[in-house]
Short mmCIF file of N, CA and C in Angstrom, two decimals:
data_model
loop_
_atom_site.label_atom_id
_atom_site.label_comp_id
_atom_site.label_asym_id
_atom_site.label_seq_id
_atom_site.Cartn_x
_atom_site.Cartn_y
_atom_site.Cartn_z
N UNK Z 1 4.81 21.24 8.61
CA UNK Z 1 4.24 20.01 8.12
C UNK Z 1 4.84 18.84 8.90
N UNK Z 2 3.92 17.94 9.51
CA UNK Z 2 4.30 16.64 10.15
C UNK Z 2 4.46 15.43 8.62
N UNK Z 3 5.03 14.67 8.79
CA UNK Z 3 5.12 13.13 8.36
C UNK Z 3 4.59 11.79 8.71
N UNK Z 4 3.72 11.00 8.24
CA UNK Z 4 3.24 9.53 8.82
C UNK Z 4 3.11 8.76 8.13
N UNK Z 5 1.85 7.67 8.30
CA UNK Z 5 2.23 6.47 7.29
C UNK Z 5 0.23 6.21 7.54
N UNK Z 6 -0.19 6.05 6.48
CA UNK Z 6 -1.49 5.81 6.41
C UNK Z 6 -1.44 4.18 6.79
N UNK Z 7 -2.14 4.33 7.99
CA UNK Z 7 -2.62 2.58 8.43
C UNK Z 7 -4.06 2.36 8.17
N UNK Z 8 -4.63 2.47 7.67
CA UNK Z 8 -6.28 2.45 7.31
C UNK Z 8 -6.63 3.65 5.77
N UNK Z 9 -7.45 3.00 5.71
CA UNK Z 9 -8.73 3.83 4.59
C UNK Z 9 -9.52 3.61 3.82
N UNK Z 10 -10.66 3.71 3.98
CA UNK Z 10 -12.06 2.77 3.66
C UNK Z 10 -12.33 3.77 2.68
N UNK Z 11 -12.11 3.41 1.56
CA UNK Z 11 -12.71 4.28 0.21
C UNK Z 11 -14.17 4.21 0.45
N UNK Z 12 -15.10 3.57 0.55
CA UNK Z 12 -16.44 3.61 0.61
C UNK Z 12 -16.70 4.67 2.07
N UNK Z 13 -16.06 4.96 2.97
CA UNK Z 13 -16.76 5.65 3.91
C UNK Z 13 -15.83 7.27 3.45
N UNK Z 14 -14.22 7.23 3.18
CA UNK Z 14 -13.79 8.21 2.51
C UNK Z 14 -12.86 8.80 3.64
N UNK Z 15 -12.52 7.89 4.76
CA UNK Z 15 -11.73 7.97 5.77
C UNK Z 15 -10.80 6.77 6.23
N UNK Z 16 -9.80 7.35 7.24
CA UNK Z 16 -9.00 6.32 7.67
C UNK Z 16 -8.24 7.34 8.88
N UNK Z 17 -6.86 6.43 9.09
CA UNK Z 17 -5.49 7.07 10.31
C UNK Z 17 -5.21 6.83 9.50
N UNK Z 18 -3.80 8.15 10.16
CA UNK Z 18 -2.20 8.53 9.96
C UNK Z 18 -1.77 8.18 11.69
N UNK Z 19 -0.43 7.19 11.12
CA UNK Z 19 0.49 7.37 12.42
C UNK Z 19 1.42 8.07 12.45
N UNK Z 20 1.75 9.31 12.67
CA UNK Z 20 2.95 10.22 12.63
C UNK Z 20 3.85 9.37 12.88
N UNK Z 21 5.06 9.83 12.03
CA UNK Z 21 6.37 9.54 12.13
C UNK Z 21 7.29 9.53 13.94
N UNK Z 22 6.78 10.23 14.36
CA UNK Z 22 7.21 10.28 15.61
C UNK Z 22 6.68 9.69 16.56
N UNK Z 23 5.86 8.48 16.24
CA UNK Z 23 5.16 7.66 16.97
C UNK Z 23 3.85 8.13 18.27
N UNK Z 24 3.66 9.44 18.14
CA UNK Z 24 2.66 9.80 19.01
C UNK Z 24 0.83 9.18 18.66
N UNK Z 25 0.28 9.92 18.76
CA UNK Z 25 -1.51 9.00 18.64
C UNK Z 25 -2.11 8.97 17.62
N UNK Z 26 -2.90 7.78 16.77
CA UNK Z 26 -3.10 8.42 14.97
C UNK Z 26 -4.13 9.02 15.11
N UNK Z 27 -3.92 9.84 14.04
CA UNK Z 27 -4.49 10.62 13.27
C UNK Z 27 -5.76 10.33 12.64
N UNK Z 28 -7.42 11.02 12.96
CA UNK Z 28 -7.83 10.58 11.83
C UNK Z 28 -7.67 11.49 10.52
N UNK Z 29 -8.25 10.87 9.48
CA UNK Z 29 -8.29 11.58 8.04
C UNK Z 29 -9.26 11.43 7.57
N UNK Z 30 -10.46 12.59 6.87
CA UNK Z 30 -11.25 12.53 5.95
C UNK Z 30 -10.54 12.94 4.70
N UNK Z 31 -11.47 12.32 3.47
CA UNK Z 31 -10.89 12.43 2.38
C UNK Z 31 -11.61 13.96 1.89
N UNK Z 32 -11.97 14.81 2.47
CA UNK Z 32 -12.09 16.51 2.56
C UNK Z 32 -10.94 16.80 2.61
N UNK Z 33 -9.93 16.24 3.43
CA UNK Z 33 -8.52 16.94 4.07
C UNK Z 33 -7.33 16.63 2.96
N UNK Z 34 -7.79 15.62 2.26
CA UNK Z 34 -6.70 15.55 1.51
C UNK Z 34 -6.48 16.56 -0.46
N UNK Z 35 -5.48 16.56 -0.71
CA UNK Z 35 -5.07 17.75 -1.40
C UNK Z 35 -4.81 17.28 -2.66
N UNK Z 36 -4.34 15.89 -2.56
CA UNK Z 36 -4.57 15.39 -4.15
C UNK Z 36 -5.50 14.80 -4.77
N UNK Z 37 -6.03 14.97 -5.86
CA UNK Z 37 -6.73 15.13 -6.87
C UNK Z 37 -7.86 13.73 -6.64
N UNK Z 38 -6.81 13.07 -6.26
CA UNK Z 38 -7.50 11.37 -6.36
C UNK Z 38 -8.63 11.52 -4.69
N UNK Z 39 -8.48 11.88 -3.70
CA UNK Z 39 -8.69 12.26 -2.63
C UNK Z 39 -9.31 10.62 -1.99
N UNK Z 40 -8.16 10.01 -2.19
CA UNK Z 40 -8.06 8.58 -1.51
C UNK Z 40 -6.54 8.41 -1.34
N UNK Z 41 -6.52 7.03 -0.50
CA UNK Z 41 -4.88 7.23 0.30
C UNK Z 41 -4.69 5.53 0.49
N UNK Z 42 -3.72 5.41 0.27
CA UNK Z 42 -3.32 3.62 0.24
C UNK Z 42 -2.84 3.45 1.55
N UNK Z 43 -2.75 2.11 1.98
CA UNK Z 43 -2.39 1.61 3.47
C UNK Z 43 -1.09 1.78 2.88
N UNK Z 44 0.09 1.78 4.03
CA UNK Z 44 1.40 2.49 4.18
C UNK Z 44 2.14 3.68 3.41
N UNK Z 45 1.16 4.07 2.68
CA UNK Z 45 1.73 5.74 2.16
C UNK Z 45 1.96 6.45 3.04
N UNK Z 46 3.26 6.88 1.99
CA UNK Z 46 3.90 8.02 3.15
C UNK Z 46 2.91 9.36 2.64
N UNK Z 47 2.85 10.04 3.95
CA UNK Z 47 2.33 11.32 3.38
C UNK Z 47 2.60 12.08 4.90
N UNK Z 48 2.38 13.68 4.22
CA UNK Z 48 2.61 14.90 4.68
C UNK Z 48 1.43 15.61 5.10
N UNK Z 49 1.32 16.19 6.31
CA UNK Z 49 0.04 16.89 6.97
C UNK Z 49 -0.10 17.74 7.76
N UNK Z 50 -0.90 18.06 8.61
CA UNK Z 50 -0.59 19.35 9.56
C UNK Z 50 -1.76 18.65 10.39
N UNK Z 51 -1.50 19.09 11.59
CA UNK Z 51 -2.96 18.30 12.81
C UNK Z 51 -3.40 19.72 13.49
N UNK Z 52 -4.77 19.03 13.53
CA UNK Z 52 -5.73 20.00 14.29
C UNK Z 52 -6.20 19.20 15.14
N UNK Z 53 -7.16 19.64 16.26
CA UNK Z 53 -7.82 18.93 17.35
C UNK Z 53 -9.54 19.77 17.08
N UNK Z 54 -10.34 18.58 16.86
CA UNK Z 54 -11.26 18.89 16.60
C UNK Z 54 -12.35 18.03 17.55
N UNK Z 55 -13.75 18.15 17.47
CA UNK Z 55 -14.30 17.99 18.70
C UNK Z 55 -14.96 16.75 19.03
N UNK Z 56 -13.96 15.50 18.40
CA UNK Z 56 -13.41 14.25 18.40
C UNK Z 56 -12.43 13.99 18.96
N UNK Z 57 -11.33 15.03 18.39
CA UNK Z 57 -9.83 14.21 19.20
C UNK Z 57 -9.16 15.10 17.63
N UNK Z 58 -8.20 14.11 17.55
CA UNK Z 58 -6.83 14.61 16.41
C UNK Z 58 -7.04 14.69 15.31
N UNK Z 59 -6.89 15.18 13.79
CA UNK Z 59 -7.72 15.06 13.02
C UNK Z 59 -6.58 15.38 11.89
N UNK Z 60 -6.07 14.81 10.85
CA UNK Z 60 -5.53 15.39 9.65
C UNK Z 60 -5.46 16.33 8.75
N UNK Z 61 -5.16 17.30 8.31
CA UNK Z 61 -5.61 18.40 7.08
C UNK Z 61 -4.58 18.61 6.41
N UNK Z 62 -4.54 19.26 5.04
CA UNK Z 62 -3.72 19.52 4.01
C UNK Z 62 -2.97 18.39 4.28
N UNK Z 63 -3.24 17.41 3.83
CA UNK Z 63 -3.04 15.58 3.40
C UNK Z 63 -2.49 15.31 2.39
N UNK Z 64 -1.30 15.30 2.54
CA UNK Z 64 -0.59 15.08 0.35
C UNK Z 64 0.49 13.74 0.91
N UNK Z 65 0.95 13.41 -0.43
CA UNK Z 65 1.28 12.09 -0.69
C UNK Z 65 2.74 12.76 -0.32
N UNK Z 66 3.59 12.04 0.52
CA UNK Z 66 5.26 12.38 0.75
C UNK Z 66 5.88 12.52 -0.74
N UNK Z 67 6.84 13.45 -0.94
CA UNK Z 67 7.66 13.54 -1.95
C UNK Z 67 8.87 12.76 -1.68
#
């Protein structure tokens, strides 16, 4: 599991970025990928994820809120 910080997320479209903790390229996120219940995400939440490369570019999955 990687670590970042949600900089975007447009509840009406149901997406946004993650900037990993390690400062590499953000992330996008659909709200498909995410794991809690609410399946929306606030600007600077921390949260926890895993990246895939999909046939866009970088992409978020299993999306949960940092403990």
């Amino acid at each position: 599991m990687e670590n970042g910080t949600v900089t975007s997320f447009d509840k009406a479209k149901g997406e946004g970025w993650i900037v990993p903790a390690e400062g590499s390229r953000n992330l996008f996120v659909h709200q498909r990928n995410i794991l809690d219940t609410v399946k929306t995400l606030q600007v600077n939440a921390k949260v926890t994820y895993e990246s895939r490369t999909n046939s866009k570019g970088l992409e978020a999955i299993n999306v949960a809120l940092a403990k």
